[in-house]
PDB file of N, CA, C and O in Angstrom:
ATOM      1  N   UNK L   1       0.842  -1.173   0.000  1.00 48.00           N
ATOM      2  CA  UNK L   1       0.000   0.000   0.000  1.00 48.00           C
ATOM      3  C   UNK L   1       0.891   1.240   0.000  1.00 48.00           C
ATOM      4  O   UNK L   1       1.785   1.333   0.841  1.00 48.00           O
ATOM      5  N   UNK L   2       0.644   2.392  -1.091  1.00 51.00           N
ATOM      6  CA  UNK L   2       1.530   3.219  -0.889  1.00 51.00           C
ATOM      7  C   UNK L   2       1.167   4.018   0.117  1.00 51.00           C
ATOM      8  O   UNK L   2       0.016   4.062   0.551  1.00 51.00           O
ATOM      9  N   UNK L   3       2.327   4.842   0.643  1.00 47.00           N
ATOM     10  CA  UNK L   3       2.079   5.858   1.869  1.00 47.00           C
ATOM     11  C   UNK L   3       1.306   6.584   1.741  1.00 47.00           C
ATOM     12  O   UNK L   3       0.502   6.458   2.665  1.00 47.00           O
ATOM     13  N   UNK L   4       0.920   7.673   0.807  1.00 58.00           N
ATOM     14  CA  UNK L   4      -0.241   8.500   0.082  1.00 58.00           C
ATOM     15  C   UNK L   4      -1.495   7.576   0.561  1.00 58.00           C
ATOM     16  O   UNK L   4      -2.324   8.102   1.304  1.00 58.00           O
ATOM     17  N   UNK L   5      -1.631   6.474   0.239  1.00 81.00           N
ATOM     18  CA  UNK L   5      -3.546   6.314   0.328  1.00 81.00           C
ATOM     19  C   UNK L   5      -3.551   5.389   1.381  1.00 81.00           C
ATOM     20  O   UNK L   5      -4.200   4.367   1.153  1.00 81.00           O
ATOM     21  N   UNK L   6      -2.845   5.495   2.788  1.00 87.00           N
ATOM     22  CA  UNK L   6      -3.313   4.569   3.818  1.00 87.00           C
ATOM     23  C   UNK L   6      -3.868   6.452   4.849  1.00 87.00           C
ATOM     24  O   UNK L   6      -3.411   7.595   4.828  1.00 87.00           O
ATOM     25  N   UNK L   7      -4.982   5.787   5.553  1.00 86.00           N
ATOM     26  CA  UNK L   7      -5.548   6.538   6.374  1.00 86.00           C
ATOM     27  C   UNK L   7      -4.222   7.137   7.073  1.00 86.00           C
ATOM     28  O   UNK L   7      -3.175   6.533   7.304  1.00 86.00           O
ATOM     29  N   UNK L   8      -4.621   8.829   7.421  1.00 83.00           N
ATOM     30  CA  UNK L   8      -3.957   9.622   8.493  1.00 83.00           C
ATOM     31  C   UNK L   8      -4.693   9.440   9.407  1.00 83.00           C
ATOM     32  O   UNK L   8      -5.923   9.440   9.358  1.00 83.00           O
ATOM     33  N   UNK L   9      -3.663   9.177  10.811  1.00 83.00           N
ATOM     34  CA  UNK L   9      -3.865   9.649  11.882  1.00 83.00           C
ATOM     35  C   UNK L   9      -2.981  10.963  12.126  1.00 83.00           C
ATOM     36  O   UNK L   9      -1.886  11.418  11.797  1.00 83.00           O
ATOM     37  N   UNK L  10      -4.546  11.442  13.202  1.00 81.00           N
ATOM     38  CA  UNK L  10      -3.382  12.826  13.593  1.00 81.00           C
ATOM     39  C   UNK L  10      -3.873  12.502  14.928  1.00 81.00           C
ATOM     40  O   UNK L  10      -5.079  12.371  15.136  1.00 81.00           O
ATOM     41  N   UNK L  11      -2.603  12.306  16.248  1.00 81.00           N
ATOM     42  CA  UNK L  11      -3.255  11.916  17.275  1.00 81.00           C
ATOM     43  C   UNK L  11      -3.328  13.116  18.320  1.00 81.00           C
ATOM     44  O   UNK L  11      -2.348  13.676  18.812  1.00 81.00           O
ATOM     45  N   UNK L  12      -5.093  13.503  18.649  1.00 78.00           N
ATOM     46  CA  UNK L  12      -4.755  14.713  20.040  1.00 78.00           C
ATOM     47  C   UNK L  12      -5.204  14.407  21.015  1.00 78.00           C
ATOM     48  O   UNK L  12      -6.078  13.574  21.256  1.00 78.00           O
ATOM     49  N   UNK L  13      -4.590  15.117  21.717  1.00 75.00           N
ATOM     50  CA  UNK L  13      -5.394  14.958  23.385  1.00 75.00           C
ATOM     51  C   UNK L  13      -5.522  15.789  23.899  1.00 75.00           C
ATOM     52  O   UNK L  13      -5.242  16.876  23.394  1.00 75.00           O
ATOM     53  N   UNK L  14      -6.045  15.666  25.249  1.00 72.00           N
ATOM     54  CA  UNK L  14      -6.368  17.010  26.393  1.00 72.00           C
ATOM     55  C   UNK L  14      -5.153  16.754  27.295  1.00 72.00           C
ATOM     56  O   UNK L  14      -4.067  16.186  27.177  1.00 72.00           O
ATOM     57  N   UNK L  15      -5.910  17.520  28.384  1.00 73.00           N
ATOM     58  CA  UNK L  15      -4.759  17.061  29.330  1.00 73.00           C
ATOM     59  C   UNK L  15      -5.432  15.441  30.173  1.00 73.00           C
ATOM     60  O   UNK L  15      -6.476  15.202  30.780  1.00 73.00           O
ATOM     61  N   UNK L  16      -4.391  14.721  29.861  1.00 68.00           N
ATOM     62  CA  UNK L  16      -4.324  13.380  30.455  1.00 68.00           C
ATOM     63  C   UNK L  16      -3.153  13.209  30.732  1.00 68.00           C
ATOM     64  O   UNK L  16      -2.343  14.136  30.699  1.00 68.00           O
ATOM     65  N   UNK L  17      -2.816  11.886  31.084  1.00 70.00           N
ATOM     66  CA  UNK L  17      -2.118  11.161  32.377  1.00 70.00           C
ATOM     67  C   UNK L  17      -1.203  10.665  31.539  1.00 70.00           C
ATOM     68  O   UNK L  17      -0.170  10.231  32.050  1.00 70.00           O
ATOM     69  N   UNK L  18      -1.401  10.597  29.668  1.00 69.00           N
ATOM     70  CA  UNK L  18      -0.546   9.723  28.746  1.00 69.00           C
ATOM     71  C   UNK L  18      -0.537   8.558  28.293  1.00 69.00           C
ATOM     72  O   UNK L  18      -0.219   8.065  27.211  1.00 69.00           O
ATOM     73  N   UNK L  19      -1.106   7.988  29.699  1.00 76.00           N
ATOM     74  CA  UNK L  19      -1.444   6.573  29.309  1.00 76.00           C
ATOM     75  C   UNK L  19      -2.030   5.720  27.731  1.00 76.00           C
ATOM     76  O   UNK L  19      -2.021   4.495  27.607  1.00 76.00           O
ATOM     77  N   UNK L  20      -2.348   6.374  27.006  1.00 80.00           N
ATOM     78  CA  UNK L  20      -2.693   5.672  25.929  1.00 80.00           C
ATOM     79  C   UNK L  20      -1.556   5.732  24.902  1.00 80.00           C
ATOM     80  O   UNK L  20      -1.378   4.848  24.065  1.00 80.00           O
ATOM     81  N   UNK L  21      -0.829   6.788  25.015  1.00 77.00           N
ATOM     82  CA  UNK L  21       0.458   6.708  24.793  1.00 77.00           C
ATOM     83  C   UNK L  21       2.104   5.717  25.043  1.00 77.00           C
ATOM     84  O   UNK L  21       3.058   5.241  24.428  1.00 77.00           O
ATOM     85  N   UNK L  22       1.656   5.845  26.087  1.00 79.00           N
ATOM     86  CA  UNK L  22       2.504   4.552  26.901  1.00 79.00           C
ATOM     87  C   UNK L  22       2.417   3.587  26.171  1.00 79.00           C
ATOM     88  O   UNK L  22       3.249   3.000  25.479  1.00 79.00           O
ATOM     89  N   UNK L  23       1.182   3.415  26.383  1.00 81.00           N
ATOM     90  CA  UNK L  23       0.066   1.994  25.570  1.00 81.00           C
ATOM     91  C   UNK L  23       0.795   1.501  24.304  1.00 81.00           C
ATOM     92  O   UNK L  23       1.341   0.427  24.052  1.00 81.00           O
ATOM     93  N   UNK L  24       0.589   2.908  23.413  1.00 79.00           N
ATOM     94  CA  UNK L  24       0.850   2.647  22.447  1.00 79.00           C
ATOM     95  C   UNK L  24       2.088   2.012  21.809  1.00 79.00           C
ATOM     96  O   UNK L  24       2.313   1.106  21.007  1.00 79.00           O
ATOM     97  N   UNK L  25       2.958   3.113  22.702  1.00 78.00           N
ATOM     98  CA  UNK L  25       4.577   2.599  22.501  1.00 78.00           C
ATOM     99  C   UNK L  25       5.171   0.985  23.179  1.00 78.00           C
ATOM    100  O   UNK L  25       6.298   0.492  23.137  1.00 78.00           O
ATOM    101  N   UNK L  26       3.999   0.514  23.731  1.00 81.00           N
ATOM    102  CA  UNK L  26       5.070  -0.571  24.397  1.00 81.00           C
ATOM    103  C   UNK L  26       4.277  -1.711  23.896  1.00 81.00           C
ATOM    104  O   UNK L  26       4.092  -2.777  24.484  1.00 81.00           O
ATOM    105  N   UNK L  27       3.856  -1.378  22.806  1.00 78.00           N
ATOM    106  CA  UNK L  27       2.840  -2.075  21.407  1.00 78.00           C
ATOM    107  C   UNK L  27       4.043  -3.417  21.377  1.00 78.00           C
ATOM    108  O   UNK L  27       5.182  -3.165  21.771  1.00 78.00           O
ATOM    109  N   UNK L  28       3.782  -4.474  21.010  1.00 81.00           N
ATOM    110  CA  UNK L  28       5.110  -5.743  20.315  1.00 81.00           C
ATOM    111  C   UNK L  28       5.336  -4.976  19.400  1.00 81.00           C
ATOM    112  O   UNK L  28       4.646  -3.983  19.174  1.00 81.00           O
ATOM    113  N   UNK L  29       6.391  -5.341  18.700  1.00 79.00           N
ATOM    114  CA  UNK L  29       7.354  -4.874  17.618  1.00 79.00           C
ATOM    115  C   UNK L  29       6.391  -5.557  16.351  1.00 79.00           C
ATOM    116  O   UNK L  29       6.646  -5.173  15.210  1.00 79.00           O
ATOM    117  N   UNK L  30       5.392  -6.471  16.529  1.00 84.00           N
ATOM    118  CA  UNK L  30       4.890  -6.974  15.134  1.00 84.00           C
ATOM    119  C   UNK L  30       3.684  -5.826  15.133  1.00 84.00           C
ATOM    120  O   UNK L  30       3.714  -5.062  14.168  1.00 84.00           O
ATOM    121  N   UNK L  31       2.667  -5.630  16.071  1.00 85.00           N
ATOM    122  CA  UNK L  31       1.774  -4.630  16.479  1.00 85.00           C
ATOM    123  C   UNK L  31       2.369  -3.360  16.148  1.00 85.00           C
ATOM    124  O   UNK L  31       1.625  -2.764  15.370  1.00 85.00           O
ATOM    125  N   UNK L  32       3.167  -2.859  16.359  1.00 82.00           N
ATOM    126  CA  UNK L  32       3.539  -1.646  16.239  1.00 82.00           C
ATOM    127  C   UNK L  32       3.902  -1.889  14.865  1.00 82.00           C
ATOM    128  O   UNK L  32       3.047  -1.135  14.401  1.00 82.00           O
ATOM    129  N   UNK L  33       4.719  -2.518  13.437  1.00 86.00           N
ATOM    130  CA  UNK L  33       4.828  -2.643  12.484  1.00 86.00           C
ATOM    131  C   UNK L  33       3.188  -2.631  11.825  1.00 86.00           C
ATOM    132  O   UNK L  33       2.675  -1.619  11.347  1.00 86.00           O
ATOM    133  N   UNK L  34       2.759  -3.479  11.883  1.00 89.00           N
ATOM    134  CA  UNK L  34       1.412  -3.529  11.559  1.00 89.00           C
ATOM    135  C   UNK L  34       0.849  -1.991  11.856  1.00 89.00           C
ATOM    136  O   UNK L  34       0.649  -1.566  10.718  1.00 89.00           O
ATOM    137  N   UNK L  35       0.580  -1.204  12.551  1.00 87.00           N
ATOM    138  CA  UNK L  35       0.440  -0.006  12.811  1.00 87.00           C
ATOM    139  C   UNK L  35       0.935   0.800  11.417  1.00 87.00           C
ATOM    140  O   UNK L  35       0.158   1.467  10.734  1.00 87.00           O
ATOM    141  N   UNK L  36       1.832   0.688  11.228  1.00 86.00           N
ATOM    142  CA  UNK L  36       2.912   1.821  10.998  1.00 86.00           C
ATOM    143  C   UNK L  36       2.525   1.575   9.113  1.00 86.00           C
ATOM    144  O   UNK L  36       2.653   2.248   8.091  1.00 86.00           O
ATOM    145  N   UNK L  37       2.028   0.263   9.464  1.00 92.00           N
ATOM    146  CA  UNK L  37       2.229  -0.513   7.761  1.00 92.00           C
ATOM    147  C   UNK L  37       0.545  -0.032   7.213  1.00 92.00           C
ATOM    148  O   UNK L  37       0.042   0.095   6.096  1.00 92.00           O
ATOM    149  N   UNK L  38       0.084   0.122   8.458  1.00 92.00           N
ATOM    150  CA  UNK L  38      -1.278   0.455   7.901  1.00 92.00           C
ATOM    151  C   UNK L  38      -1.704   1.881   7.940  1.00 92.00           C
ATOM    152  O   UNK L  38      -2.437   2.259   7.025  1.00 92.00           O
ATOM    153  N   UNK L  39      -1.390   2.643   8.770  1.00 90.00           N
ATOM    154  CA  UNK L  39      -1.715   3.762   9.158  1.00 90.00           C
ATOM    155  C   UNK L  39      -1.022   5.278   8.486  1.00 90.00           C
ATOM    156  O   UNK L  39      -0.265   4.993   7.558  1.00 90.00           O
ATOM    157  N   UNK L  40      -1.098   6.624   8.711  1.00 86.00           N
ATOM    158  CA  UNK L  40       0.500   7.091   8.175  1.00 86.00           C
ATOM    159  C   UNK L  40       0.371   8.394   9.816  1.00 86.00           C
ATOM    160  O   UNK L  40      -0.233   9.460   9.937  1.00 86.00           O
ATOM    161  N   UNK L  41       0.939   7.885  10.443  1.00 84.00           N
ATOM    162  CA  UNK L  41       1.311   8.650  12.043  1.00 84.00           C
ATOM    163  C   UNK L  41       1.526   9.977  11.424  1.00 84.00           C
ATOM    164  O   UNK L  41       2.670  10.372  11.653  1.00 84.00           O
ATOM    165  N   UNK L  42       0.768  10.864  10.665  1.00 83.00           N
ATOM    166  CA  UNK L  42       1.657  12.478  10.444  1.00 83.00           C
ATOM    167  C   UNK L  42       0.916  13.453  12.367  1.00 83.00           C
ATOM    168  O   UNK L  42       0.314  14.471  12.022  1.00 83.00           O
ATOM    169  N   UNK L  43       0.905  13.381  13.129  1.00 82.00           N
ATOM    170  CA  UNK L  43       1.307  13.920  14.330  1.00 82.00           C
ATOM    171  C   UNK L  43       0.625  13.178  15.081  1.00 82.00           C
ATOM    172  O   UNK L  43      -0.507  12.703  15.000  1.00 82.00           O
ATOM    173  N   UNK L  44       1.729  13.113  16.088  1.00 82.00           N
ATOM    174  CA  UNK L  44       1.613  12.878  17.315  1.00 82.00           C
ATOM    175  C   UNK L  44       2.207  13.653  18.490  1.00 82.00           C
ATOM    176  O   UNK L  44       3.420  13.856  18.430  1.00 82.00           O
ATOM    177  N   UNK L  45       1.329  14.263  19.881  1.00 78.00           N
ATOM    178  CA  UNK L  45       1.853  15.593  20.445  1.00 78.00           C
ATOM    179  C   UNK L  45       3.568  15.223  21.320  1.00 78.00           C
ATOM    180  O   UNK L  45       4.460  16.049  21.510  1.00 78.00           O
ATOM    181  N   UNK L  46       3.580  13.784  21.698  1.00 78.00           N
ATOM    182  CA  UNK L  46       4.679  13.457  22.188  1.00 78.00           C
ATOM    183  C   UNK L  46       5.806  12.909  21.149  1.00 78.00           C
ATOM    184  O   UNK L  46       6.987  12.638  21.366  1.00 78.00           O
ATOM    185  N   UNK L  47       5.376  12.869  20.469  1.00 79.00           N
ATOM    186  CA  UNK L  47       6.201  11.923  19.483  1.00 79.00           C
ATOM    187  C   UNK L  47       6.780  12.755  18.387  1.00 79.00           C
ATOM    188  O   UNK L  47       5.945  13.499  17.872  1.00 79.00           O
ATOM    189  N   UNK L  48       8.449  12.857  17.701  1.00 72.00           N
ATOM    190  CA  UNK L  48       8.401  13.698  16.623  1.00 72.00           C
ATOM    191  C   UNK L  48       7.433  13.227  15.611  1.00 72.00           C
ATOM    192  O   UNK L  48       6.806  12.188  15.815  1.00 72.00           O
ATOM    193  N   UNK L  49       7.261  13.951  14.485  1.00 71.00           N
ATOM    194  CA  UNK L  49       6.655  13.766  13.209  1.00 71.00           C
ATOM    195  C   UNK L  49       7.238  15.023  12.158  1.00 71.00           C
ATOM    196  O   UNK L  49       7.939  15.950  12.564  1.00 71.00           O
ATOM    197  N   UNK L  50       6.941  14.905  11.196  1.00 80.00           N
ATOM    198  CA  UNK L  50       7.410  16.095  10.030  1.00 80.00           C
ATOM    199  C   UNK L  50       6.558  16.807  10.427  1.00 80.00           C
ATOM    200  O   UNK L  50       7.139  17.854  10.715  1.00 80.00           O
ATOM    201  N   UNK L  51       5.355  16.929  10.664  1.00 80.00           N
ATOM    202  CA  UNK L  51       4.717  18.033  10.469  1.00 80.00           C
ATOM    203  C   UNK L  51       4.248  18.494  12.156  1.00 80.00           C
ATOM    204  O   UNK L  51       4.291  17.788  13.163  1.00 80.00           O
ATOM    205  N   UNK L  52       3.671  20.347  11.973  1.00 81.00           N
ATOM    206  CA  UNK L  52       3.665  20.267  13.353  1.00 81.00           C
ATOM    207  C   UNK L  52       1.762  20.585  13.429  1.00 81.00           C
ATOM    208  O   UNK L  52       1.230  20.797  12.339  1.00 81.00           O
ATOM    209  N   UNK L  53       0.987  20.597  14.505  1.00 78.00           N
ATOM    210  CA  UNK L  53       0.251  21.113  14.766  1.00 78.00           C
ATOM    211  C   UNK L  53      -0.367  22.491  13.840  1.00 78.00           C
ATOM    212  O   UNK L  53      -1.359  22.583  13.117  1.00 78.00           O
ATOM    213  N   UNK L  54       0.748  23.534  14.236  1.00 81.00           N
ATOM    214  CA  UNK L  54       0.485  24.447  13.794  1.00 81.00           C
ATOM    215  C   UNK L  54       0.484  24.676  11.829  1.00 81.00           C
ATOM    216  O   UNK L  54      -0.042  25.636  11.266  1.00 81.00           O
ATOM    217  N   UNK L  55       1.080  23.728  11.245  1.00 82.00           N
ATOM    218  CA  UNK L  55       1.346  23.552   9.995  1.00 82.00           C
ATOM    219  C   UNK L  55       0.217  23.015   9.678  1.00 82.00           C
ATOM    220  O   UNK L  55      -0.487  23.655   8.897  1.00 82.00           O
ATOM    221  N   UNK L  56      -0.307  21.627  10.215  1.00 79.00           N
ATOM    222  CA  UNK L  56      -1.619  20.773   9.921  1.00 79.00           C
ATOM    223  C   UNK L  56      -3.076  22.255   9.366  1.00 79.00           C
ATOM    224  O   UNK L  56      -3.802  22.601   8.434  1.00 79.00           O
ATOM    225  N   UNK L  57      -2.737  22.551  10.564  1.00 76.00           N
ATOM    226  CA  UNK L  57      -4.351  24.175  10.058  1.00 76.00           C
ATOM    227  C   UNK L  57      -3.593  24.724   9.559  1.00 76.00           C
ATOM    228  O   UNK L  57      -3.722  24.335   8.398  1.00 76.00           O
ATOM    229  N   UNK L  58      -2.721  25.495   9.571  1.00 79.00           N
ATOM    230  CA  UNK L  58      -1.936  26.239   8.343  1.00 79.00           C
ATOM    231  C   UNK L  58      -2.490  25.721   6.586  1.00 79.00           C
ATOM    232  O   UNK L  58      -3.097  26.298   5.684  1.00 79.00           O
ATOM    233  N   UNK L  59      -2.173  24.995   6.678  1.00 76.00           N
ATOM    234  CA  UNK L  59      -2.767  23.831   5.515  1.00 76.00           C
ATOM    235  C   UNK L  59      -3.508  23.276   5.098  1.00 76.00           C
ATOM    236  O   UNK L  59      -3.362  22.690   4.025  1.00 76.00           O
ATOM    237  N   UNK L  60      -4.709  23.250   5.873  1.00 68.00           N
ATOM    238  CA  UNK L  60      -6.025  23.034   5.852  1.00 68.00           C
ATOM    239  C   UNK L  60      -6.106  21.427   5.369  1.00 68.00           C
ATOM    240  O   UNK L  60      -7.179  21.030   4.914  1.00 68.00           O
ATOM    241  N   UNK L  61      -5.064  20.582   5.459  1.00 66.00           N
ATOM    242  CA  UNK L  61      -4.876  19.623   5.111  1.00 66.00           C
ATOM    243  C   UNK L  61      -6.417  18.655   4.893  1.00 66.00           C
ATOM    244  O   UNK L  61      -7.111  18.565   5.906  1.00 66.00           O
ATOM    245  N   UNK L  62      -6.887  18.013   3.717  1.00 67.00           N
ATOM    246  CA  UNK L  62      -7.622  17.290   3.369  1.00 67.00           C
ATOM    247  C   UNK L  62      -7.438  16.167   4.543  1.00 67.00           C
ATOM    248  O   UNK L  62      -6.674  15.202   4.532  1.00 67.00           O
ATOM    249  N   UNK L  63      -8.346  16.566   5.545  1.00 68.00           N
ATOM    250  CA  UNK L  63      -8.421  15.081   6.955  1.00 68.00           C
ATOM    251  C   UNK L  63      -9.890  15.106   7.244  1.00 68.00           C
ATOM    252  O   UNK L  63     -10.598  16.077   7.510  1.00 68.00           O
ATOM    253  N   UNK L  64     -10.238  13.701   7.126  1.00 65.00           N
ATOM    254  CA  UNK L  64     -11.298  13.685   7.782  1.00 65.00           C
ATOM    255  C   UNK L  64     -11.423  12.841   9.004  1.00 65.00           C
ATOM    256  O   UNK L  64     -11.090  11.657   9.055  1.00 65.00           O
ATOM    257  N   UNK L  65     -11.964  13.586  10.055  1.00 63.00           N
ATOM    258  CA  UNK L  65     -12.348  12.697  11.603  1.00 63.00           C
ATOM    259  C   UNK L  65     -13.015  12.322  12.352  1.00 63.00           C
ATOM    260  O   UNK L  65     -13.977  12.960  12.780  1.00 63.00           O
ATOM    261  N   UNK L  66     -12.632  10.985  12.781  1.00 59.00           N
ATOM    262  CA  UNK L  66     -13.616  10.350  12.904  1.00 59.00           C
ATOM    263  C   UNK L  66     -13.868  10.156  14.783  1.00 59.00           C
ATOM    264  O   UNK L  66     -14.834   9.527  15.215  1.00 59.00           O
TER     265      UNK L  66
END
């Protein structure tokens, strides 16, 4: 699947504790591949990514959410 046509996530939160974060990262290494193979991570607030927050609305980027 090319990178272009697998679903964006853009991941936000409030203020929380992180925990789903945690979660996420301590995913197995096949889970977290599978993730990565399906998904395309462009932000996450703890995590680098290329793009920032402020760029995403800058850009009005074509996202839809669900």
């Amino acid at each position: 699947m090319k990178k272009d046509k697998k679903p964006k996530v853009l991941w936000l939160q409030a203020i929380t504790c992180n925990g789903n974060t945690h979660s996420f990262l301590s995913a197995n290494n096949n889970r977290m591949r599978l993730f990565l193979n399906s998904f395309d991570l462009i932000y996450h607030p703890s995590l680098t990514t290329d793009i920032t927050i402020k760029e995403i609305i800058e850009k009005k980027l074509n996202l839809i959410f669900y």
